[in-house]
Amino acid sequence: MYRLALSALGLLAAQAAAQCTREDLTAATDSLLAAQTAGTPSAISPLADTVAYLEAFKTADIATGILSHPLKIDFNRSLLDTTACATYTEIIVTDRAHPYVIGTQMRFLDGKIANISSLVTDQGDWLFNATGTYYWASRENWDPIPEDQRDTREVIQAAADAYADLFNDKSVQVPWGTPCARLEGGAYTGSGSATDRCDVGVPNGVALVNRRYVIDETIGAVDVFIDFATVPDSHEFRVEKGKLRFVHTITVMGG
Ligand SMILES: *[C@@H]1O[C@H](CO)[C@@H](O)[C@H](O)[C@H]1NC(C)=O
Ligand SMILES: *[C@@H]1O[C@H](CO)[C@@H](O)[C@H](O)[C@H]1NC(C)=O
Ligand SMILES: *[C@@H]1O[C@H](CO)[C@@H](O)[C@H](O)[C@H]1NC(C)=O
């Protein structure tokens, strides 16, 4: 009994130690943006001694990957998960020479970045249209939610999970908000109006598995990296008062 209590305390201590500050996570996402802007992967910091680097959920070479290409970023937003010590950054590049929409999850170990996983989409990926993504994403309000109106991590994740479960179980109750809008690649289900809806249908019989979450309660947001059947996919949600407000998807075809 005593031993059990001690090991439970040890676990709590480990979890407490795993907490990251918003300042540290912001510094890391700022370094990611700087690295992508300059095309110098080594600018990302603080890097752990061993870093897992993935593109399209496959191990890749960070030295020759997307970060080695200098890109002019038109839009970025990061989710900071101080509990899981993880970040998600959405990057939109409308440069006509080569437009991109990129989603990157970074995970920390002992205060250092140990895992960088990016979904890089461009021409030919699902509903790809960086101009459209930029147009709609930049009009949405993802401002911080007043502290007394914030949802818990559990509520935010449950809204994302309900949406993802719907692809394989039409009996799931999804907390649709009104308005709600879905930005799928560069295609929008709404028009930016109060009557926008995102319960406009999803395919059936697809299992969305291996969900990896980054949750930021301050903006009511969660990003989920998902094996969409076998396709690498990101679903990012903004939740307000327990209900879905925005959905952004990035899906790598032929990845
Ligand atoms: C990222 O977005 C923030 C907030 O909109 C902006 O101030 C910053 O300049 C952007 N960074 C880059 C590298 O584009
Ligand atoms: C890195 O993170 C990605 C996405 O969050 C995950 O799929 C992958 O398994 C992780 N890799 C390692 C080596 O931890
Ligand atoms: C991309 O999105 C823009 C802005 O919504 C739109 O004007 C354009 O027609 C779209 N392009 C394609 C190929 O769908």
Short mmCIF file of C-alpha atoms and ligand atoms in Angstrom, two decimals:
data_model
loop_
_atom_site.label_atom_id
_atom_site.label_comp_id
_atom_site.label_asym_id
_atom_site.label_seq_id
_atom_site.Cartn_x
_atom_site.Cartn_y
_atom_site.Cartn_z
CA MET A 1 0.00 0.00 0.00
CA TYR A 2 2.75 2.37 1.12
CA ARG A 3 4.87 1.35 -1.86
CA LEU A 4 1.91 1.91 -4.18
CA ALA A 5 1.42 5.40 -2.77
CA LEU A 6 5.09 6.15 -3.29
CA SER A 7 5.08 5.00 -6.89
CA ALA A 8 1.92 7.03 -7.52
CA LEU A 9 3.73 10.05 -6.12
CA GLY A 10 6.67 9.32 -8.37
CA LEU A 11 4.36 9.24 -11.38
CA LEU A 12 2.80 12.55 -10.37
CA ALA A 13 6.27 14.07 -9.99
CA ALA A 14 7.24 12.81 -13.44
CA GLN A 15 4.07 14.28 -14.94
CA ALA A 16 4.63 17.59 -13.17
CA ALA A 17 8.20 17.67 -14.44
CA ALA A 18 6.90 17.03 -17.96
CA GLN A 19 4.96 20.31 -17.97
CA CYS A 20 6.36 22.87 -20.40
CA THR A 21 5.86 26.62 -20.27
CA ARG A 22 4.11 28.58 -23.01
CA GLU A 23 7.27 30.70 -23.23
CA ASP A 24 9.45 27.67 -24.01
CA LEU A 25 6.96 26.26 -26.52
CA THR A 26 6.58 29.66 -28.21
CA ALA A 27 10.37 29.94 -28.52
CA ALA A 28 10.37 26.52 -30.21
CA THR A 29 7.59 27.34 -32.69
CA ASP A 30 9.24 30.71 -33.41
CA SER A 31 12.44 28.82 -34.21
CA LEU A 32 10.50 26.48 -36.52
CA LEU A 33 9.10 29.48 -38.43
CA ALA A 34 12.55 31.09 -38.59
CA ALA A 35 14.06 27.83 -39.86
CA GLN A 36 11.37 27.47 -42.54
CA THR A 37 11.70 31.13 -43.59
CA ALA A 38 15.48 30.88 -43.93
CA GLY A 39 15.61 27.30 -45.22
CA THR A 40 17.96 26.30 -42.40
CA PRO A 41 16.71 23.25 -40.45
CA SER A 42 19.50 23.71 -37.90
CA ALA A 43 17.83 26.91 -36.67
CA ILE A 44 15.23 24.84 -34.81
CA SER A 45 15.95 24.84 -31.08
CA PRO A 46 16.33 23.47 -28.50
CA LEU A 47 16.95 20.13 -30.27
CA ALA A 48 17.45 16.91 -28.33
CA ASP A 49 20.57 14.83 -29.08
CA THR A 50 18.42 12.43 -31.07
CA VAL A 51 15.53 13.85 -33.08
CA ALA A 52 12.91 11.82 -34.93
CA TYR A 53 12.05 13.66 -38.17
CA LEU A 54 9.06 12.58 -40.27
CA GLU A 55 7.28 13.79 -43.40
CA ALA A 56 3.98 12.16 -44.33
CA PHE A 57 4.44 10.01 -41.19
CA LYS A 58 7.60 8.44 -42.63
CA THR A 59 11.14 8.94 -41.38
CA ALA A 60 12.83 11.54 -43.55
CA ASP A 61 16.08 13.51 -43.69
CA ILE A 62 15.63 16.88 -41.99
CA ALA A 63 18.66 18.23 -43.89
CA THR A 64 16.97 17.78 -47.28
CA GLY A 65 13.29 17.98 -46.23
CA ILE A 66 10.88 20.92 -46.51
CA LEU A 67 12.78 22.93 -43.88
CA SER A 68 15.78 23.16 -46.23
CA HIS A 69 13.67 25.21 -48.66
CA PRO A 70 13.35 28.90 -47.74
CA LEU A 71 9.63 29.76 -47.89
CA LYS A 72 7.80 33.07 -47.58
CA ILE A 73 5.16 32.33 -44.95
CA ASP A 74 1.84 34.19 -45.39
CA PHE A 75 0.02 32.71 -42.41
CA ASN A 76 0.96 30.74 -39.33
CA ARG A 77 -0.75 29.64 -36.14
CA SER A 78 0.60 27.45 -33.37
CA LEU A 79 -1.14 25.38 -30.71
CA LEU A 80 0.88 25.08 -27.49
CA ASP A 81 0.21 22.03 -25.33
CA THR A 82 1.88 22.68 -21.96
CA THR A 83 0.60 19.40 -20.51
CA ALA A 84 1.83 17.06 -23.25
CA CYS A 85 4.86 19.25 -24.06
CA ALA A 86 3.95 19.42 -27.73
CA THR A 87 3.16 21.99 -30.38
CA TYR A 88 1.28 22.13 -33.68
CA THR A 89 2.01 24.77 -36.30
CA GLU A 90 -0.06 25.49 -39.40
CA ILE A 91 1.86 27.23 -42.20
CA ILE A 92 0.41 28.64 -45.43
CA VAL A 93 2.62 29.71 -48.33
CA THR A 94 0.78 31.24 -51.31
CA ASP A 95 3.95 31.97 -53.36
CA ARG A 96 2.89 31.31 -56.97
CA ALA A 97 6.25 29.68 -57.67
CA HIS A 98 5.33 26.85 -55.30
CA PRO A 99 2.43 27.15 -52.86
CA TYR A 100 2.34 24.90 -49.77
CA VAL A 101 0.17 24.20 -46.75
CA ILE A 102 2.15 22.52 -43.98
CA GLY A 103 1.16 21.13 -40.58
CA THR A 104 3.90 20.28 -38.07
CA GLN A 105 3.69 18.59 -34.69
CA MET A 106 6.74 18.86 -32.42
CA ARG A 107 7.12 16.79 -29.23
CA PHE A 108 9.48 17.50 -26.35
CA LEU A 109 11.46 15.24 -24.08
CA ASP A 110 13.16 16.74 -21.01
CA GLY A 111 12.57 20.25 -22.36
CA LYS A 112 14.07 19.57 -25.80
CA ILE A 113 12.50 18.88 -29.18
CA ALA A 114 12.76 15.12 -29.78
CA ASN A 115 10.22 14.66 -32.55
CA ILE A 116 9.30 16.81 -35.56
CA SER A 117 6.54 15.43 -37.76
CA SER A 118 5.31 17.40 -40.79
CA LEU A 119 2.53 16.98 -43.31
CA VAL A 120 3.61 18.90 -46.41
CA THR A 121 0.86 19.44 -48.99
CA ASP A 122 1.08 21.02 -52.40
CA GLN A 123 -0.50 20.73 -55.86
CA GLY A 124 -2.31 17.40 -56.23
CA ASP A 125 -3.01 16.85 -52.55
CA TRP A 126 -6.61 16.60 -51.32
CA LEU A 127 -8.51 19.78 -52.35
CA PHE A 128 -5.22 21.66 -52.35
CA ASN A 129 -5.60 25.39 -52.94
CA ALA A 130 -3.25 27.48 -50.81
CA THR A 131 -4.91 30.71 -51.94
CA GLY A 132 -8.25 29.37 -50.73
CA THR A 133 -6.76 28.07 -47.48
CA TYR A 134 -5.18 31.46 -46.86
CA TYR A 135 -8.33 33.38 -47.80
CA TRP A 136 -10.54 31.51 -45.33
CA ALA A 137 -8.03 30.78 -42.55
CA SER A 138 -7.03 34.42 -42.29
CA ARG A 139 -10.69 35.49 -41.84
CA GLU A 140 -11.46 33.18 -38.94
CA ASN A 141 -11.27 34.21 -35.29
CA TRP A 142 -9.06 31.87 -33.24
CA ASP A 143 -8.33 34.47 -30.56
CA PRO A 144 -7.73 33.41 -26.95
CA ILE A 145 -10.95 32.44 -25.15
CA PRO A 146 -11.68 34.34 -21.91
CA GLU A 147 -10.42 32.20 -19.03
CA ASP A 148 -13.83 31.68 -17.41
CA GLN A 149 -15.27 30.36 -20.71
CA ARG A 150 -12.51 27.88 -21.55
CA ASP A 151 -13.23 24.19 -22.08
CA THR A 152 -11.12 21.51 -20.43
CA ARG A 153 -8.69 19.36 -22.42
CA GLU A 154 -11.12 16.48 -22.07
CA VAL A 155 -14.03 18.43 -23.59
CA ILE A 156 -11.89 19.74 -26.45
CA GLN A 157 -10.51 16.27 -27.24
CA ALA A 158 -13.97 14.70 -26.97
CA ALA A 159 -15.31 17.09 -29.64
CA ALA A 160 -12.45 16.12 -31.98
CA ASP A 161 -12.92 12.42 -31.27
CA ALA A 162 -16.68 12.59 -31.90
CA TYR A 163 -16.03 14.18 -35.30
CA ALA A 164 -13.37 11.57 -36.15
CA ASP A 165 -15.55 8.70 -34.93
CA LEU A 166 -18.35 9.80 -37.25
CA PHE A 167 -16.41 8.42 -40.24
CA ASN A 168 -17.01 4.91 -38.96
CA ASP A 169 -20.11 5.25 -36.79
CA LYS A 170 -23.04 7.40 -37.87
CA SER A 171 -24.69 7.07 -34.43
CA VAL A 172 -22.07 9.29 -32.77
CA GLN A 173 -23.39 12.56 -31.33
CA VAL A 174 -21.10 15.30 -32.65
CA PRO A 175 -21.23 18.66 -30.82
CA TRP A 176 -21.80 20.78 -33.94
CA GLY A 177 -21.65 24.51 -33.28
CA THR A 178 -23.71 27.15 -35.03
CA PRO A 179 -22.06 28.66 -36.90
CA CYS A 180 -19.42 26.06 -37.79
CA ALA A 181 -17.21 25.95 -40.88
CA ARG A 182 -14.88 23.33 -42.34
CA LEU A 183 -11.78 24.22 -44.34
CA GLU A 184 -10.88 21.00 -46.13
CA GLY A 185 -7.67 21.59 -48.04
CA GLY A 186 -8.60 24.94 -49.63
CA ALA A 187 -12.36 24.27 -49.84
CA TYR A 188 -14.74 25.94 -47.38
CA THR A 189 -18.16 24.69 -46.35
CA GLY A 190 -19.26 28.17 -45.27
CA SER A 191 -19.20 31.75 -46.42
CA GLY A 192 -18.12 33.36 -43.16
CA SER A 193 -21.74 33.92 -42.14
CA ALA A 194 -23.76 33.18 -38.97
CA THR A 195 -25.54 30.30 -40.71
CA ASP A 196 -22.35 28.42 -41.71
CA ARG A 197 -22.55 24.69 -41.05
CA CYS A 198 -20.04 21.89 -41.01
CA ASP A 199 -22.40 18.95 -40.55
CA VAL A 200 -22.43 18.61 -44.33
CA GLY A 201 -21.50 14.96 -44.42
CA VAL A 202 -18.39 12.83 -44.15
CA PRO A 203 -17.59 9.50 -45.81
CA ASN A 204 -18.62 6.28 -44.12
CA GLY A 205 -16.70 3.14 -43.26
CA VAL A 206 -13.31 4.78 -42.73
CA ALA A 207 -11.45 4.15 -39.48
CA LEU A 208 -9.51 7.22 -38.29
CA VAL A 209 -6.85 5.63 -36.13
CA ASN A 210 -3.54 6.26 -34.37
CA ARG A 211 -4.67 9.72 -33.20
CA ARG A 212 -1.90 11.97 -31.89
CA TYR A 213 -3.21 15.10 -30.16
CA VAL A 214 -1.88 18.58 -29.46
CA ILE A 215 -4.32 20.52 -27.27
CA ASP A 216 -4.26 24.24 -26.44
CA GLU A 217 -7.05 25.16 -24.01
CA THR A 218 -6.29 28.90 -24.27
CA ILE A 219 -7.66 29.00 -27.82
CA GLY A 220 -9.96 25.98 -27.49
CA ALA A 221 -7.98 24.14 -30.13
CA VAL A 222 -6.80 20.62 -30.81
CA ASP A 223 -4.82 19.19 -33.70
CA VAL A 224 -4.98 15.47 -34.37
CA PHE A 225 -2.56 13.61 -36.61
CA ILE A 226 -4.53 10.66 -37.95
CA ASP A 227 -4.02 7.62 -40.11
CA PHE A 228 -7.03 8.28 -42.36
CA ALA A 229 -7.26 4.64 -43.32
CA THR A 230 -3.71 4.59 -44.77
CA VAL A 231 -3.51 8.28 -45.69
CA PRO A 232 -1.50 10.77 -43.52
CA ASP A 233 -3.92 13.42 -42.30
CA SER A 234 -4.29 16.31 -39.87
CA HIS A 235 -7.62 17.48 -38.45
CA GLU A 236 -7.43 20.70 -36.45
CA PHE A 237 -10.44 21.96 -34.50
CA ARG A 238 -11.47 25.13 -32.70
CA VAL A 239 -14.02 24.36 -29.98
CA GLU A 240 -16.14 27.04 -28.29
CA LYS A 241 -18.25 26.17 -25.25
CA GLY A 242 -17.91 22.49 -26.04
CA LYS A 243 -19.05 22.89 -29.65
CA LEU A 244 -17.16 22.70 -32.94
CA ARG A 245 -16.56 26.14 -34.48
CA PHE A 246 -13.86 25.48 -37.09
CA VAL A 247 -12.32 22.40 -38.70
CA HIS A 248 -9.13 22.49 -40.82
CA THR A 249 -7.87 19.45 -42.69
CA ILE A 250 -4.51 18.71 -44.36
CA THR A 251 -4.28 15.42 -46.23
CA VAL A 252 -1.22 14.07 -48.04
CA MET A 253 -2.15 12.03 -51.13
CA GLY A 254 0.40 9.63 -52.52
CA GLY A 255 2.55 10.36 -49.49
C1 LIG B 1 3.38 34.25 -37.56
O1 LIG B 1 2.13 34.81 -37.20
C2 LIG B 1 2.23 35.89 -36.28
C3 LIG B 1 0.82 36.24 -35.82
O2 LIG B 1 -0.05 36.41 -36.88
C4 LIG B 1 2.96 37.04 -36.95
O3 LIG B 1 3.06 38.12 -36.08
C5 LIG B 1 4.35 36.55 -37.34
O4 LIG B 1 5.04 37.57 -38.05
C6 LIG B 1 4.26 35.32 -38.23
N1 LIG B 1 5.60 34.77 -38.45
C7 LIG B 1 6.09 34.52 -39.68
C8 LIG B 1 7.47 33.96 -39.73
O5 LIG B 1 5.45 34.70 -40.68
C1 LIG B 2 6.84 11.40 -33.69
O1 LIG B 2 5.57 12.02 -33.68
C2 LIG B 2 4.68 11.49 -34.65
C3 LIG B 2 3.44 12.36 -34.71
O2 LIG B 2 3.03 12.92 -33.52
C4 LIG B 2 4.41 10.04 -34.32
O3 LIG B 2 3.58 9.49 -35.27
C5 LIG B 2 5.71 9.28 -34.31
O4 LIG B 2 5.49 7.96 -33.90
C6 LIG B 2 6.73 9.92 -33.37
N1 LIG B 2 8.01 9.25 -33.56
C7 LIG B 2 8.80 8.92 -32.54
C8 LIG B 2 10.05 8.20 -32.88
O5 LIG B 2 8.53 9.22 -31.39
C1 LIG B 3 -8.86 28.72 -54.75
O1 LIG B 3 -9.45 29.56 -53.77
C2 LIG B 3 -9.65 30.89 -54.23
C3 LIG B 3 -10.14 31.70 -53.04
O2 LIG B 3 -11.28 31.14 -52.42
C4 LIG B 3 -10.67 30.86 -55.37
O3 LIG B 3 -10.87 32.18 -55.84
C5 LIG B 3 -10.14 29.98 -56.48
O4 LIG B 3 -11.12 29.86 -57.47
C6 LIG B 3 -9.77 28.59 -55.96
N1 LIG B 3 -9.10 27.86 -57.01
C7 LIG B 3 -9.50 26.66 -57.39
C8 LIG B 3 -8.69 26.01 -58.44
O5 LIG B 3 -10.46 26.10 -56.88
#
